[in-house]
mmCIF file of C-alpha atoms in Angstrom:
data_model
loop_
_atom_site.group_PDB
_atom_site.id
_atom_site.type_symbol
_atom_site.label_atom_id
_atom_site.label_comp_id
_atom_site.label_asym_id
_atom_site.label_seq_id
_atom_site.Cartn_x
_atom_site.Cartn_y
_atom_site.Cartn_z
ATOM 1 C CA UNK H 1 26.273 -2.626 -1.944
ATOM 2 C CA UNK H 2 22.892 -1.015 -1.833
ATOM 3 C CA UNK H 3 21.932 0.542 -5.145
ATOM 4 C CA UNK H 4 18.928 2.803 -5.493
ATOM 5 C CA UNK H 5 16.807 4.033 -8.363
ATOM 6 C CA UNK H 6 14.303 6.683 -7.340
ATOM 7 C CA UNK H 7 11.844 8.190 -9.783
ATOM 8 C CA UNK H 8 10.359 11.653 -9.354
ATOM 9 C CA UNK H 9 6.770 10.489 -9.763
ATOM 10 C CA UNK H 10 6.487 6.788 -8.841
ATOM 11 C CA UNK H 11 3.500 6.386 -6.558
ATOM 12 C CA UNK H 12 2.376 9.931 -7.337
ATOM 13 C CA UNK H 13 1.687 8.759 -10.898
ATOM 14 C CA UNK H 14 -0.755 6.202 -9.518
ATOM 15 C CA UNK H 15 -2.244 8.894 -7.252
ATOM 16 C CA UNK H 16 -2.718 11.058 -10.352
ATOM 17 C CA UNK H 17 -4.677 8.253 -11.985
ATOM 18 C CA UNK H 18 -6.794 7.820 -8.852
ATOM 19 C CA UNK H 19 -7.566 11.570 -8.902
ATOM 20 C CA UNK H 20 -8.563 11.240 -12.568
ATOM 21 C CA UNK H 21 -11.036 8.462 -11.734
ATOM 22 C CA UNK H 22 -12.442 10.359 -8.727
ATOM 23 C CA UNK H 23 -12.892 13.474 -10.875
ATOM 24 C CA UNK H 24 -14.529 11.404 -13.630
ATOM 25 C CA UNK H 25 -17.015 9.860 -11.199
ATOM 26 C CA UNK H 26 -17.805 13.336 -9.840
ATOM 27 C CA UNK H 27 -18.246 14.738 -13.356
ATOM 28 C CA UNK H 28 -20.567 11.935 -14.445
ATOM 29 C CA UNK H 29 -22.602 11.465 -11.268
ATOM 30 C CA UNK H 30 -22.324 14.740 -9.397
ATOM 31 C CA UNK H 31 -21.139 12.743 -6.368
ATOM 32 C CA UNK H 32 -17.716 12.815 -4.799
ATOM 33 C CA UNK H 33 -16.153 9.518 -3.740
ATOM 34 C CA UNK H 34 -13.464 9.343 -1.067
ATOM 35 C CA UNK H 35 -11.055 7.012 -2.804
ATOM 36 C CA UNK H 36 -10.624 4.641 -5.704
ATOM 37 C CA UNK H 37 -7.487 2.627 -4.960
ATOM 38 C CA UNK H 38 -9.358 -0.518 -3.905
ATOM 39 C CA UNK H 39 -11.431 -0.615 -7.087
ATOM 40 C CA UNK H 40 -8.415 0.336 -9.200
ATOM 41 C CA UNK H 41 -6.290 -2.443 -7.718
ATOM 42 C CA UNK H 42 -9.079 -4.947 -8.404
ATOM 43 C CA UNK H 43 -9.521 -3.752 -12.019
ATOM 44 C CA UNK H 44 -5.867 -4.020 -13.056
ATOM 45 C CA UNK H 45 -4.611 -7.382 -14.264
ATOM 46 C CA UNK H 46 -1.499 -9.093 -15.584
ATOM 47 C CA UNK H 47 -3.798 -10.263 -18.396
ATOM 48 C CA UNK H 48 -3.503 -6.758 -19.847
ATOM 49 C CA UNK H 49 0.278 -7.012 -20.217
ATOM 50 C CA UNK H 50 0.274 -7.994 -23.861
ATOM 51 C CA UNK H 51 1.918 -6.478 -26.891
ATOM 52 C CA UNK H 52 -1.322 -4.657 -27.669
ATOM 53 C CA UNK H 53 -1.703 -3.015 -24.250
ATOM 54 C CA UNK H 54 -1.471 0.656 -23.423
ATOM 55 C CA UNK H 55 2.068 1.958 -23.087
ATOM 56 C CA UNK H 56 2.165 4.566 -20.323
ATOM 57 C CA UNK H 57 5.237 6.675 -19.629
ATOM 58 C CA UNK H 58 4.696 7.842 -16.038
ATOM 59 C CA UNK H 59 7.488 10.422 -15.984
ATOM 60 C CA UNK H 60 4.920 13.214 -15.538
ATOM 61 C CA UNK H 61 7.401 15.366 -13.570
ATOM 62 C CA UNK H 62 10.397 14.489 -15.735
ATOM 63 C CA UNK H 63 13.448 12.702 -14.396
ATOM 64 C CA UNK H 64 16.265 13.700 -12.077
ATOM 65 C CA UNK H 65 18.438 14.079 -15.175
ATOM 66 C CA UNK H 66 15.879 15.887 -17.347
ATOM 67 C CA UNK H 67 12.935 17.611 -15.696
ATOM 68 C CA UNK H 68 11.452 18.677 -19.044
ATOM 69 C CA UNK H 69 10.416 15.108 -19.982
ATOM 70 C CA UNK H 70 6.670 14.525 -19.749
ATOM 71 C CA UNK H 71 4.608 11.375 -19.571
ATOM 72 C CA UNK H 72 2.477 9.927 -22.325
ATOM 73 C CA UNK H 73 -0.066 7.255 -23.155
ATOM 74 C CA UNK H 74 0.550 5.390 -26.410
ATOM 75 C CA UNK H 75 -0.735 2.441 -28.370
ATOM 76 C CA UNK H 76 -4.382 3.346 -27.802
ATOM 77 C CA UNK H 77 -6.760 1.245 -29.865
ATOM 78 C CA UNK H 78 -10.497 0.704 -29.995
ATOM 79 C CA UNK H 79 -10.010 -2.488 -27.959
ATOM 80 C CA UNK H 80 -7.591 -1.440 -25.231
ATOM 81 C CA UNK H 81 -8.794 1.987 -24.090
ATOM 82 C CA UNK H 82 -10.389 0.698 -20.886
ATOM 83 C CA UNK H 83 -9.987 1.541 -17.201
ATOM 84 C CA UNK H 84 -8.332 -1.834 -16.516
ATOM 85 C CA UNK H 85 -5.817 -1.347 -19.312
ATOM 86 C CA UNK H 86 -5.103 2.202 -18.132
ATOM 87 C CA UNK H 87 -4.556 1.070 -14.542
ATOM 88 C CA UNK H 88 -2.238 -1.736 -15.618
ATOM 89 C CA UNK H 89 -0.467 0.577 -18.080
ATOM 90 C CA UNK H 90 0.277 3.071 -15.290
ATOM 91 C CA UNK H 91 1.671 0.329 -13.084
ATOM 92 C CA UNK H 92 3.749 -1.077 -15.935
ATOM 93 C CA UNK H 93 5.018 2.451 -16.629
ATOM 94 C CA UNK H 94 6.119 2.863 -13.009
ATOM 95 C CA UNK H 95 7.906 -0.500 -13.189
ATOM 96 C CA UNK H 96 9.571 0.406 -16.515
ATOM 97 C CA UNK H 97 11.039 3.605 -15.088
ATOM 98 C CA UNK H 98 12.459 1.740 -12.090
ATOM 99 C CA UNK H 99 13.777 -0.983 -14.412
ATOM 100 C CA UNK H 100 15.612 1.705 -16.384
ATOM 101 C CA UNK H 101 17.488 2.709 -13.220
ATOM 102 C CA UNK H 102 18.164 -0.953 -12.439
ATOM 103 C CA UNK H 103 19.581 -1.572 -15.929
ATOM 104 C CA UNK H 104 21.799 1.501 -15.704
ATOM 105 C CA UNK H 105 23.211 0.444 -12.334
ATOM 106 C CA UNK H 106 23.666 -3.186 -13.405
ATOM 107 C CA UNK H 107 25.348 -2.312 -16.699
ATOM 108 C CA UNK H 108 27.505 0.516 -15.317
ATOM 109 C CA UNK H 109 28.796 -1.461 -12.336
ATOM 110 C CA UNK H 110 28.823 -4.841 -14.067
ATOM 111 C CA UNK H 111 26.942 -6.495 -11.210
ATOM 112 C CA UNK H 112 23.897 -8.702 -11.008
ATOM 113 C CA UNK H 113 21.762 -7.688 -8.032
ATOM 114 C CA UNK H 114 20.618 -10.478 -5.756
ATOM 115 C CA UNK H 115 17.618 -8.839 -4.099
ATOM 116 C CA UNK H 116 14.875 -6.481 -5.128
ATOM 117 C CA UNK H 117 13.637 -4.592 -2.081
ATOM 118 C CA UNK H 118 10.414 -2.643 -2.428
ATOM 119 C CA UNK H 119 9.260 0.128 -0.152
ATOM 120 C CA UNK H 120 6.207 2.308 0.158
ATOM 121 C CA UNK H 121 2.507 1.690 0.432
ATOM 122 C CA UNK H 122 2.029 1.593 -3.335
ATOM 123 C CA UNK H 123 4.060 -1.604 -3.505
ATOM 124 C CA UNK H 124 3.042 -2.907 -0.081
ATOM 125 C CA UNK H 125 -0.703 -2.648 -0.662
ATOM 126 C CA UNK H 126 -0.903 -3.493 -4.363
ATOM 127 C CA UNK H 127 -0.234 -7.094 -5.369
ATOM 128 C CA UNK H 128 -0.425 -6.260 -9.085
ATOM 129 C CA UNK H 129 2.474 -3.773 -9.010
ATOM 130 C CA UNK H 130 4.551 -6.323 -7.056
ATOM 131 C CA UNK H 131 3.740 -8.966 -9.690
ATOM 132 C CA UNK H 132 4.674 -6.589 -12.506
ATOM 133 C CA UNK H 133 7.955 -5.713 -10.770
ATOM 134 C CA UNK H 134 8.775 -9.384 -10.173
ATOM 135 C CA UNK H 135 8.086 -10.201 -13.816
ATOM 136 C CA UNK H 136 10.070 -7.211 -15.105
ATOM 137 C CA UNK H 137 13.094 -7.722 -12.826
ATOM 138 C CA UNK H 138 13.034 -11.532 -12.828
ATOM 139 C CA UNK H 139 13.243 -11.792 -9.047
ATOM 140 C CA UNK H 140 10.853 -11.634 -6.106
ATOM 141 C CA UNK H 141 10.138 -8.314 -4.412
ATOM 142 C CA UNK H 142 11.046 -8.346 -0.740
ATOM 143 C CA UNK H 143 9.426 -5.925 1.697
ATOM 144 C CA UNK H 144 10.358 -5.123 5.265
ATOM 145 C CA UNK H 145 7.930 -6.058 7.996
ATOM 146 C CA UNK H 146 7.704 -2.360 8.913
ATOM 147 C CA UNK H 147 4.682 -0.515 7.547
ATOM 148 C CA UNK H 148 6.450 2.828 7.294
ATOM 149 C CA UNK H 149 9.930 2.341 5.869
ATOM 150 C CA UNK H 150 10.843 6.036 6.046
ATOM 151 C CA UNK H 151 9.993 6.198 9.757
ATOM 152 C CA UNK H 152 11.884 2.954 10.414
ATOM 153 C CA UNK H 153 14.894 4.340 8.508
ATOM 154 C CA UNK H 154 14.805 7.539 10.534
ATOM 155 C CA UNK H 155 14.685 5.533 13.765
ATOM 156 C CA UNK H 156 17.617 3.363 12.652
ATOM 157 C CA UNK H 157 19.618 6.452 11.670
ATOM 158 C CA UNK H 158 18.926 7.977 15.083
ATOM 159 C CA UNK H 159 19.957 4.727 16.774
ATOM 160 C CA UNK H 160 23.269 4.722 14.902
ATOM 161 C CA UNK H 161 23.769 8.449 15.493
ATOM 162 C CA UNK H 162 23.295 8.093 19.242
ATOM 163 C CA UNK H 163 25.440 4.980 19.467
ATOM 164 C CA UNK H 164 22.550 2.687 20.417
ATOM 165 C CA UNK H 165 23.552 0.672 17.350
ATOM 166 C CA UNK H 166 27.258 0.712 16.541
ATOM 167 C CA UNK H 167 27.049 1.012 12.748
ATOM 168 C CA UNK H 168 24.767 0.880 9.742
ATOM 169 C CA UNK H 169 26.360 -2.465 8.900
ATOM 170 C CA UNK H 170 24.840 -3.868 12.091
ATOM 171 C CA UNK H 171 21.379 -2.687 11.071
ATOM 172 C CA UNK H 172 21.315 -5.340 8.382
ATOM 173 C CA UNK H 173 21.102 -7.901 11.181
ATOM 174 C CA UNK H 174 17.986 -6.353 12.714
ATOM 175 C CA UNK H 175 15.886 -5.493 9.645
ATOM 176 C CA UNK H 176 13.322 -8.198 8.998
ATOM 177 C CA UNK H 177 11.697 -8.968 5.654
ATOM 178 C CA UNK H 178 8.451 -10.654 4.702
#
């Protein structure tokens, strides 16, 4: 079986943080930068994942079950309110929301998943979020070799729909993973 947990915010939460940093740089310097992901990815660290780190709830747009839920940042102290801690806290928050879906599926169905498949550029391009996910889920994150999973999925669906591939079951034989 393929089981899926899809948050409403996910990578958009990380994009929100990038926008915050870009706006902060603009406010402080009067200059606009084009992007901050590279610097953000370098500043985050598994070293920040301690009991005293920032706890970020990244459900800024709620959940599929309750759209009134809003995100939060907790456990702020004089020592941990830093950009690196905030970056890592956001990534941990994204992982925690996905882990909640995973736990619900696992406990409801009474199964132990064998694979954790990641998709999207946020996971593909950011080693720290992959490391956090692997630590949280206790298994390696596998990614397809295709850069754009949504486009590849659309192409596979079209191939099945036109009969070029006989069934979705057969697609499992042609999808390659890193």
